[in-house]
Short mmCIF file of C-alpha atoms in Angstrom, two decimals:
data_model
loop_
_atom_site.label_atom_id
_atom_site.label_comp_id
_atom_site.label_asym_id
_atom_site.label_seq_id
_atom_site.Cartn_x
_atom_site.Cartn_y
_atom_site.Cartn_z
CA MET A 1 63.97 17.56 122.72
CA SER A 2 67.43 18.63 121.75
CA THR A 3 70.86 17.60 123.01
CA VAL A 4 72.18 21.14 122.58
CA SER A 5 72.06 23.28 125.71
CA THR A 6 70.15 26.54 125.36
CA GLU A 7 72.80 28.48 127.30
CA ARG A 8 75.56 27.32 125.02
CA LEU A 9 73.55 28.14 121.95
CA ALA A 10 72.72 31.60 123.24
CA ALA A 11 76.42 32.21 123.93
CA VAL A 12 77.28 31.23 120.36
CA PHE A 13 74.76 33.66 118.88
CA VAL A 14 76.06 36.47 121.09
CA GLU A 15 79.63 35.74 119.97
CA PHE A 16 78.52 35.78 116.32
CA ALA A 17 76.84 39.13 116.78
CA ASP A 18 80.04 40.50 118.35
CA THR A 19 82.20 39.23 115.53
CA LEU A 20 80.02 40.77 112.88
CA ILE A 21 80.35 44.28 114.22
CA ASP A 22 84.02 43.87 115.09
CA ASP A 23 87.01 44.14 112.81
CA PHE A 24 86.23 41.24 110.52
CA ASP A 25 88.45 38.44 109.28
CA VAL A 26 86.62 35.89 107.19
CA ILE A 27 88.89 32.91 107.91
CA GLU A 28 88.94 33.57 111.65
CA PHE A 29 85.17 33.91 111.59
CA LEU A 30 84.75 30.54 109.87
CA GLN A 31 87.30 28.98 112.21
CA MET A 32 85.33 30.26 115.18
CA LEU A 33 82.10 28.95 113.66
CA THR A 34 83.49 25.42 113.26
CA GLN A 35 84.80 25.41 116.82
CA ARG A 36 81.57 26.68 118.30
CA VAL A 37 79.43 24.20 116.38
CA ALA A 38 81.78 21.42 117.52
CA GLY A 39 81.44 22.71 121.07
CA LEU A 40 77.67 22.24 121.01
CA PHE A 41 78.12 18.48 121.01
CA ALA A 42 79.88 16.15 123.39
CA THR A 43 82.19 14.59 120.81
CA ALA A 44 82.31 16.26 117.45
CA GLU A 45 84.67 18.00 115.05
CA VAL A 46 83.54 20.30 112.29
CA GLY A 47 84.88 21.28 108.86
CA LEU A 48 83.69 23.82 106.32
CA MET A 49 84.12 24.28 102.58
CA LEU A 50 83.08 26.99 100.14
CA ALA A 51 82.56 26.62 96.40
CA ASP A 52 84.22 28.78 93.80
CA HIS A 53 82.65 30.08 90.59
CA ARG A 54 83.21 26.73 88.91
CA ASP A 55 81.47 24.80 91.72
CA ARG A 56 84.77 23.44 93.00
CA LEU A 57 84.65 23.09 96.76
CA THR A 58 87.63 24.45 98.65
CA PHE A 59 88.62 23.85 102.26
CA MET A 60 88.11 26.97 104.38
CA ALA A 61 88.17 26.12 108.10
CA ALA A 62 87.99 23.26 110.60
CA SER A 63 87.63 22.90 114.35
CA ASP A 64 90.75 20.73 114.56
CA GLU A 65 93.34 18.93 112.49
CA SER A 66 91.33 15.69 112.22
CA ALA A 67 88.36 17.56 110.75
CA ARG A 68 90.65 19.38 108.32
CA LEU A 69 91.98 16.05 107.08
CA MET A 70 88.43 14.72 106.69
CA GLU A 71 87.59 17.73 104.51
CA LEU A 72 90.72 17.30 102.43
CA PHE A 73 90.00 13.57 101.96
CA GLN A 74 86.55 14.40 100.62
CA LEU A 75 88.07 16.79 98.09
CA GLN A 76 90.77 14.35 97.10
CA TYR A 77 88.43 11.34 96.76
CA ASN A 78 85.55 13.40 95.41
CA ASP A 79 83.07 11.68 97.71
CA GLY A 80 81.72 12.38 101.19
CA PRO A 81 78.93 14.11 103.11
CA CYS A 82 80.04 17.70 102.43
CA LEU A 83 79.97 17.07 98.70
CA ASP A 84 76.51 15.49 98.94
CA ALA A 85 75.10 18.38 100.99
CA PHE A 86 76.58 20.85 98.51
CA ARG A 87 75.27 19.04 95.43
CA THR A 88 71.76 18.42 96.76
CA GLY A 89 71.39 21.58 98.86
CA ARG A 90 69.94 19.41 101.64
CA PRO A 91 71.33 18.31 105.02
CA VAL A 92 72.82 14.84 105.34
CA THR A 93 72.21 13.62 108.88
CA ASN A 94 72.98 10.67 111.10
CA VAL A 95 74.91 8.58 108.64
CA ASP A 96 76.55 5.61 110.32
CA LEU A 97 80.05 5.54 108.83
CA ALA A 98 80.43 1.79 109.35
CA ALA A 99 77.49 1.26 106.99
CA ALA A 100 78.37 4.01 104.50
CA ALA A 101 80.96 2.23 102.35
CA ASP A 102 78.50 2.01 99.44
CA ARG A 103 77.67 5.67 99.59
CA TRP A 104 81.23 6.95 100.04
CA PRO A 105 83.54 4.07 99.11
CA ARG A 106 86.76 6.02 99.68
CA PHE A 107 85.81 8.56 102.31
CA ALA A 108 83.88 6.31 104.75
CA PRO A 109 86.78 3.90 105.53
CA ARG A 110 89.19 6.82 106.10
CA ALA A 111 86.76 8.53 108.47
CA THR A 112 86.19 5.29 110.39
CA GLU A 113 89.95 4.79 110.59
CA ALA A 114 90.25 8.27 112.10
CA GLY A 115 87.89 7.23 114.91
CA PHE A 116 84.65 8.81 113.75
CA THR A 117 81.46 6.75 113.82
CA SER A 118 78.84 9.14 112.47
CA VAL A 119 78.72 12.08 110.13
CA HIS A 120 76.38 14.92 109.20
CA ALA A 121 76.62 17.72 106.67
CA PHE A 122 74.72 20.94 106.11
CA PRO A 123 74.53 23.11 103.01
CA LEU A 124 75.52 26.77 103.29
CA ARG A 125 72.73 28.51 101.46
CA LEU A 126 71.92 31.97 100.26
CA ARG A 127 68.31 31.76 99.16
CA LYS A 128 68.35 29.27 96.28
CA GLN A 129 72.08 29.27 95.80
CA VAL A 130 74.28 26.79 97.67
CA ILE A 131 77.69 28.36 98.32
CA GLY A 132 79.34 25.62 100.39
CA ALA A 133 78.81 23.01 103.09
CA MET A 134 79.73 22.23 106.68
CA SER A 135 80.34 18.69 107.99
CA ILE A 136 80.11 17.39 111.53
CA PHE A 137 82.17 14.31 112.31
CA GLY A 138 81.10 12.66 115.51
CA GLY A 139 80.78 9.74 117.85
CA ALA A 140 77.83 7.44 118.21
CA SER A 141 75.29 10.01 119.44
CA GLU A 142 72.47 10.94 117.08
CA LEU A 143 71.39 14.42 116.05
CA MET A 144 67.77 14.98 117.03
CA GLU A 145 65.42 16.78 114.68
CA ALA A 146 65.74 19.93 116.82
CA ASP A 147 69.55 19.77 116.66
CA THR A 148 69.41 19.54 112.91
CA ARG A 149 67.35 22.71 112.74
CA ILE A 150 69.71 24.49 115.14
CA VAL A 151 72.81 23.60 113.15
CA GLN A 152 71.15 24.60 109.88
CA ALA A 153 70.13 27.91 111.49
CA LEU A 154 73.75 28.48 112.56
CA ALA A 155 74.90 27.68 109.03
CA ASP A 156 72.41 30.19 107.62
CA VAL A 157 73.55 32.88 110.06
CA ALA A 158 77.15 32.09 109.14
CA VAL A 159 76.42 32.78 105.47
CA ILE A 160 75.00 36.18 106.36
CA GLY A 161 78.08 36.87 108.48
CA LEU A 162 80.40 35.69 105.75
CA LEU A 163 78.78 37.93 103.18
CA GLN A 164 78.72 40.88 105.59
CA GLU A 165 75.32 42.07 104.54
CA ARG A 166 71.94 41.46 106.08
CA ALA A 167 69.91 41.66 102.90
CA ILE A 168 71.99 40.73 99.93
CA ARG A 169 70.20 42.19 96.99
CA ARG A 170 73.15 42.79 94.76
CA GLY A 171 74.36 39.71 92.91
CA GLU A 172 77.75 41.33 92.46
CA HIS A 173 78.21 41.63 96.21
CA LEU A 174 78.05 37.84 96.64
CA THR A 175 80.69 37.41 93.91
CA GLU A 176 82.99 40.01 95.48
CA GLN A 177 82.76 38.58 99.01
CA LEU A 178 83.02 34.92 98.04
CA GLN A 179 86.00 35.50 95.78
CA GLY A 180 87.64 37.54 98.53
CA ALA A 181 87.09 34.72 101.04
CA LEU A 182 88.47 32.05 98.69
CA THR A 183 91.52 34.16 97.91
CA SER A 184 92.27 34.81 101.58
CA ARG A 185 92.41 31.03 102.14
CA ILE A 186 94.92 30.66 99.29
CA VAL A 187 97.00 33.51 100.73
CA ILE A 188 97.12 31.68 104.09
CA GLU A 189 98.45 28.53 102.39
CA GLN A 190 101.10 30.57 100.53
CA ALA A 191 102.11 32.30 103.77
CA LYS A 192 102.37 28.90 105.48
CA GLY A 193 104.79 27.78 102.77
CA ILE A 194 106.89 30.94 103.10
CA ILE A 195 107.16 30.62 106.88
CA ALA A 196 107.71 26.84 106.68
CA GLN A 197 110.72 27.41 104.43
CA ALA A 198 112.06 30.34 106.46
CA HIS A 199 111.82 28.50 109.78
CA GLY A 200 112.55 24.95 108.64
CA VAL A 201 109.22 23.60 109.90
CA ILE A 202 106.32 21.80 108.24
CA PRO A 203 103.48 23.96 106.85
CA ASP A 204 101.08 22.98 109.68
CA GLU A 205 103.55 24.18 112.30
CA ALA A 206 104.05 27.32 110.26
CA PHE A 207 100.33 27.99 110.58
CA HIS A 208 100.57 27.78 114.37
CA LEU A 209 103.49 30.22 114.33
CA ILE A 210 101.49 32.66 112.19
CA ARG A 211 98.37 32.33 114.32
CA ASP A 212 100.26 32.74 117.60
CA TYR A 213 102.07 35.78 116.24
CA ALA A 214 98.75 37.34 115.16
CA ARG A 215 97.23 36.71 118.57
CA SER A 216 100.16 37.96 120.63
CA HIS A 217 100.41 41.11 118.51
CA ASN A 218 96.66 41.59 118.48
CA ARG A 219 96.52 41.56 114.70
CA LEU A 220 94.08 39.91 112.31
CA LEU A 221 95.24 36.67 110.72
CA SER A 222 94.64 38.14 107.24
CA ASP A 223 96.70 41.17 108.18
CA VAL A 224 99.71 39.03 109.20
CA THR A 225 99.47 36.70 106.18
CA GLY A 226 99.11 39.78 103.97
CA THR A 227 102.38 41.14 105.36
CA ILE A 228 104.13 37.80 104.88
CA VAL A 229 103.20 37.41 101.20
CA SER A 230 103.87 41.01 100.25
CA ASP A 231 107.46 41.20 101.47
CA LEU A 232 109.18 37.85 101.17
CA PRO A 233 112.70 38.86 102.22
CA ARG A 234 111.40 40.55 105.35
CA SER A 235 108.92 37.82 106.23
CA ALA A 236 111.85 35.43 106.73
CA ARG A 237 112.58 37.35 109.92
CA LEU A 238 109.05 38.45 110.78
CA LEU A 239 107.96 35.83 113.31
CA ARG A 240 111.30 35.86 115.10
CA GLN A 241 110.65 39.28 116.54
CA MET B 1 89.39 19.99 83.17
CA ASP B 2 85.83 20.93 84.08
CA GLU B 3 82.92 21.83 81.82
CA HIS B 4 83.15 25.57 82.62
CA ILE B 5 86.77 25.78 81.47
CA GLU B 6 86.06 23.61 78.43
CA ARG B 7 83.25 25.90 77.36
CA VAL B 8 85.38 29.03 77.69
CA LEU B 9 88.31 27.43 75.85
CA ARG B 10 85.94 26.48 73.05
CA LEU B 11 84.61 30.06 72.84
CA ILE B 12 88.17 31.36 72.57
CA ALA B 13 89.12 28.74 69.97
CA ASP B 14 86.03 29.61 67.90
CA GLU B 15 86.85 33.32 67.96
CA PRO B 16 88.11 34.30 64.51
CA GLY B 17 91.71 35.43 64.36
CA ARG B 18 92.68 38.83 62.98
CA THR B 19 95.62 39.73 60.81
CA THR B 20 96.71 42.19 63.47
CA ASP B 21 96.88 39.44 66.13
CA GLY B 22 100.36 38.86 67.38
CA GLY B 23 101.42 35.30 68.00
CA GLY B 24 101.65 33.59 71.37
CA VAL B 25 100.22 35.01 74.56
CA VAL B 26 99.13 38.40 73.20
CA GLY B 27 97.20 36.83 70.34
CA THR B 28 95.49 34.37 72.68
CA LEU B 29 94.55 37.14 75.10
CA ARG B 30 93.13 39.26 72.27
CA ARG B 31 90.87 36.38 71.21
CA LEU B 32 89.98 35.80 74.88
CA CYS B 33 88.87 39.44 75.21
CA SER B 34 86.77 39.26 72.05
CA ALA B 35 85.22 35.92 73.02
CA ALA B 36 84.35 37.27 76.48
CA ALA B 37 82.84 40.44 75.00
CA ARG B 38 80.72 38.34 72.63
CA SER B 39 79.55 35.81 75.20
CA LEU B 40 78.86 37.83 78.35
CA PRO B 41 77.92 40.06 76.44
CA ALA B 42 79.90 43.25 76.97
CA SER B 43 80.71 46.33 74.91
CA GLY B 44 84.39 45.71 75.43
CA VAL B 45 86.87 43.64 77.42
CA GLY B 46 90.49 44.35 78.25
CA VAL B 47 93.34 42.59 80.02
CA SER B 48 96.11 44.53 81.74
CA MET B 49 99.27 43.02 83.11
CA MET B 50 100.39 44.39 86.41
CA ALA B 51 103.24 43.57 88.78
CA GLU B 52 103.74 44.35 92.44
CA ALA B 53 106.70 46.55 91.58
CA GLY B 54 104.44 48.89 89.61
CA MET B 55 105.22 47.70 86.10
CA ARG B 56 101.91 47.76 84.24
CA GLY B 57 100.39 47.96 80.82
CA VAL B 58 97.54 46.94 78.56
CA ALA B 59 98.11 43.43 77.22
CA ALA B 60 95.08 42.95 75.00
CA VAL B 61 91.62 44.37 74.26
CA SER B 62 88.57 43.18 72.34
CA GLY B 63 88.61 46.10 69.92
CA PRO B 64 90.51 49.33 69.10
CA PRO B 65 88.59 51.87 71.26
CA TYR B 66 89.25 49.80 74.36
CA GLU B 67 93.01 50.18 74.14
CA GLN B 68 92.59 53.79 75.27
CA ILE B 69 89.78 52.96 77.71
CA GLU B 70 91.82 50.21 79.37
CA GLU B 71 94.74 52.63 79.58
CA LEU B 72 92.63 55.22 81.48
CA GLN B 73 93.12 53.60 84.90
CA PHE B 74 96.91 53.90 84.57
CA THR B 75 96.80 57.46 83.26
CA LEU B 76 94.45 58.60 86.01
CA GLY B 77 95.85 56.38 88.75
CA GLU B 78 92.41 55.31 89.94
CA GLY B 79 89.50 53.06 89.02
CA PRO B 80 87.81 49.75 89.80
CA CYS B 81 90.57 47.85 87.99
CA LEU B 82 93.32 49.22 90.23
CA ASP B 83 91.14 48.58 93.28
CA ALA B 84 90.51 44.97 92.19
CA PHE B 85 94.26 44.41 91.87
CA ALA B 86 94.99 46.04 95.24
CA SER B 87 92.20 44.31 97.18
CA ARG B 88 92.66 40.92 95.44
CA ARG B 89 88.94 40.64 94.82
CA PRO B 90 86.54 41.55 92.03
CA VAL B 91 85.26 45.13 92.01
CA LEU B 92 81.91 45.12 90.27
CA VAL B 93 80.25 48.43 89.43
CA PRO B 94 76.92 47.91 87.64
CA ASP B 95 76.12 51.61 87.56
CA LEU B 96 78.86 54.21 87.43
CA THR B 97 76.44 56.99 88.35
CA ASP B 98 75.69 55.26 91.63
CA GLY B 99 78.23 56.50 94.15
CA ALA B 100 81.21 55.75 91.90
CA THR B 101 81.87 59.43 91.29
CA HIS B 102 82.99 59.73 94.90
CA ARG B 103 85.21 56.70 94.73
CA TRP B 104 86.87 57.50 91.41
CA PRO B 105 85.93 61.06 90.33
CA GLY B 106 88.41 61.36 87.47
CA TYR B 107 87.91 57.84 86.17
CA THR B 108 84.11 58.03 86.28
CA ALA B 109 84.06 61.29 84.31
CA ALA B 110 86.46 59.91 81.69
CA ILE B 111 84.62 56.61 81.27
CA HIS B 112 81.32 58.46 80.90
CA GLU B 113 82.76 60.38 77.97
CA HIS B 114 83.32 57.06 76.25
CA GLY B 115 79.63 56.27 76.78
CA LEU B 116 80.25 53.48 79.27
CA ARG B 117 78.02 52.93 82.30
CA ALA B 118 79.19 49.68 83.95
CA VAL B 119 82.64 48.25 84.74
CA PHE B 120 83.39 44.84 86.19
CA ALA B 121 87.02 44.25 87.18
CA PHE B 122 88.33 40.74 87.94
CA PRO B 123 91.84 40.28 89.35
CA LEU B 124 94.09 37.80 87.56
CA GLN B 125 95.73 36.03 90.45
CA ILE B 126 96.39 32.88 92.41
CA GLY B 127 96.17 34.07 95.99
CA ALA B 128 98.93 36.60 96.47
CA ALA B 129 100.52 35.83 93.10
CA ARG B 130 99.08 38.68 91.08
CA LEU B 131 99.39 39.04 87.34
CA GLY B 132 96.88 41.68 86.29
CA VAL B 133 93.21 42.44 85.82
CA LEU B 134 90.47 41.53 83.36
CA ASP B 135 88.05 44.42 82.79
CA VAL B 136 84.55 44.13 81.38
CA PHE B 137 82.90 47.33 80.08
CA ARG B 138 79.24 47.85 79.20
CA VAL B 139 77.33 50.79 77.74
CA GLU B 140 74.15 49.73 79.55
CA PRO B 141 74.03 50.11 83.33
CA GLY B 142 72.99 47.04 85.29
CA SER B 143 74.29 43.90 86.91
CA LEU B 144 75.08 40.62 85.18
CA PRO B 145 73.22 37.43 86.08
CA ALA B 146 75.13 35.15 88.48
CA SER B 147 75.92 32.70 85.68
CA LYS B 148 77.62 35.47 83.69
CA PHE B 149 79.74 36.57 86.64
CA ARG B 150 80.84 32.95 86.91
CA GLU B 151 81.66 32.89 83.23
CA ALA B 152 83.68 36.11 83.53
CA LEU B 153 85.62 34.55 86.42
CA THR B 154 86.28 31.48 84.27
CA PHE B 155 87.62 33.72 81.47
CA ALA B 156 89.86 35.23 84.16
CA ASP B 157 91.06 31.70 85.12
CA VAL B 158 92.02 31.03 81.50
CA ALA B 159 93.77 34.42 81.28
CA VAL B 160 95.82 33.48 84.39
CA THR B 161 96.90 30.17 82.84
CA THR B 162 97.71 31.92 79.55
CA LEU B 163 99.88 34.51 81.31
CA LEU B 164 101.68 31.80 83.31
CA ASP B 165 102.30 29.80 80.14
CA GLY B 166 103.79 32.90 78.58
CA GLN B 167 106.37 33.12 81.36
CA GLU B 168 107.22 29.46 81.24
CA GLN B 169 110.49 28.35 79.67
CA ALA B 170 108.79 25.16 78.54
CA GLY B 171 106.74 27.20 76.11
CA PRO B 172 103.08 27.93 75.62
CA GLY B 173 100.60 25.14 76.24
CA ALA B 174 102.90 23.29 78.60
CA ALA B 175 100.92 21.65 81.39
CA ALA B 176 98.13 24.01 80.36
CA ASP B 177 95.52 22.49 82.59
CA GLY B 178 97.90 21.40 85.31
CA LEU B 179 96.37 23.82 87.78
CA ASP B 180 93.10 21.97 87.51
CA GLU B 181 94.53 18.54 88.10
CA VAL B 182 95.52 19.29 91.65
CA MET B 183 92.07 19.90 93.10
CA GLY B 184 92.44 17.63 96.12
CA GLN B 185 95.92 18.95 96.85
CA ARG B 186 95.43 22.61 96.13
CA ALA B 187 96.49 23.60 99.65
CA GLU B 188 99.78 21.78 99.08
CA LEU B 189 100.34 23.52 95.76
CA PHE B 190 99.95 26.93 97.40
CA GLN B 191 102.24 25.94 100.28
CA ALA B 192 104.83 24.65 97.81
CA GLN B 193 104.56 27.95 95.94
CA GLY B 194 105.49 29.82 99.14
CA MET B 195 108.35 27.43 99.90
CA VAL B 196 109.83 27.60 96.38
CA ALA B 197 109.54 31.41 96.35
CA MET B 198 111.73 31.46 99.47
CA GLN B 199 114.15 28.80 98.18
CA LEU B 200 114.78 30.74 94.98
CA GLY B 201 114.25 34.28 96.26
CA VAL B 202 111.62 34.89 93.56
CA SER B 203 108.01 36.09 93.53
CA LEU B 204 105.08 33.74 94.17
CA SER B 205 104.11 33.88 90.48
CA ASP B 206 107.63 32.97 89.39
CA ALA B 207 107.62 30.14 91.94
CA LEU B 208 104.46 28.74 90.36
CA VAL B 209 106.02 29.04 86.91
CA ARG B 210 109.02 27.04 88.14
CA LEU B 211 106.82 24.38 89.74
CA ARG B 212 104.83 23.96 86.54
CA ALA B 213 107.96 23.87 84.39
CA HIS B 214 109.40 21.17 86.66
CA ALA B 215 106.17 19.13 86.42
CA TYR B 216 106.30 19.46 82.64
CA THR B 217 109.95 18.58 82.11
CA GLN B 218 109.82 15.67 84.59
CA ASN B 219 106.45 14.56 83.21
CA THR B 220 105.07 14.44 86.76
CA PRO B 221 101.63 15.66 87.89
CA LEU B 222 101.82 19.13 89.41
CA GLY B 223 100.14 17.89 92.61
CA ASP B 224 102.91 15.29 93.10
CA VAL B 225 105.61 17.92 92.58
CA ALA B 226 103.91 20.14 95.17
CA ARG B 227 103.77 17.29 97.68
CA ASP B 228 107.46 16.48 97.10
CA VAL B 229 108.24 20.11 97.94
CA THR B 230 106.10 20.31 101.09
CA GLU B 231 107.49 16.98 102.30
CA ARG B 232 111.01 18.16 101.48
CA ARG B 233 111.93 15.47 99.00
CA LEU B 234 112.44 18.18 96.39
CA THR B 235 114.21 21.51 96.80
CA PHE B 236 114.67 24.18 94.16
CA ASP B 237 118.09 25.87 94.16
CA SER B 238 118.88 29.11 92.41
CA ASP B 239 121.71 27.49 90.44
CA GLN B 240 119.54 24.74 88.94
CA SER B 241 117.30 25.56 86.02
#
């Protein structure tokens, strides 16, 4: 028995399939993934990190601001479920945050403070290699065994989507795609700073301006951030148009 | 500083100096190229400096024949190295006979004449702040194991820091590992980079140089400086140094 509805799950897989043949933007894809996984559960937020070539995890996407902060706390404190799932390559499920102070002395209290009561994390795997991890921050409800398998399956499909190849035989392809994905996240942060300064807003608001502009002009997020970082004097005026 | 960086720094430090080595950045980059060629292993390694405005040139190579080989991409105006710079991601070609002739007809022919069969190009960059490319050449066709791609990327990380140090008024070695100390606040560093670039009307690379110089002269961790910028406690003006 699973708590995830079959219809919802089917819809998510269809949307994934659509994304993968469409014009592809890695950050938007990961953003969509976190939101859809969150949507499978009654009360949950989801965050995702990828590792670079030196095994340093980097924040990539989150279903909402609270999940983004939870991911950033884990990086800052160097403890938390995402880090455990990444290091062990195994899912971390149904951890009661109130009882997790020993396991994650710095992360657990912050997550509890933010209103979360349970947490789960899943490794993002490509065969034997672990390339990142996805955390689910939730309420009191437990993930059933079947749910765990569903989320891990979604995570595995996401890796294939991220790497844009169904059978990745070439080791160099993984390096190219992962490095490209990590760089596009950095470019977004730099673009946020540029727009924040130009518009006198905080970087988070700048991100909303960039995203809204991309949507209303029917452009990819990476396309808009690429324009912003490549022509600084012009980007001061860009989002005012 | 993590173990990967430490290992690469040790390899560079152990690389014997040559009488022809210039001092400062160029000398360090020459030893970096030789150390990378020895360790990966590769037939030759080169570093080119490139700027958005089109200024470009070979900065260092592992040995004399590679000066000319590294120069080829600029002479011919095509090649994996130029593509890596433009696309902001590694371009890894394990076998130049495999489709590469269509992508870079002139470059492939020229590189064949030098007896080379594989080229791996790694951009030297922090997001959209681009400094150049590190090129790895091999006479044998074939991919590198994943661990060696990671090592090449770590050599590229050190090359980035070396190039940034070279631009810094504070002098070489200043806050050399500062970029690594900000792991938990990397997003803020990149946002601050964008903000400072706009405040000073300079490039993203120059903005990072200024942030690092400020951290060094004020003896403040780079992550704290970045946070002061994003939270608007610190502003850089063009008339202050």
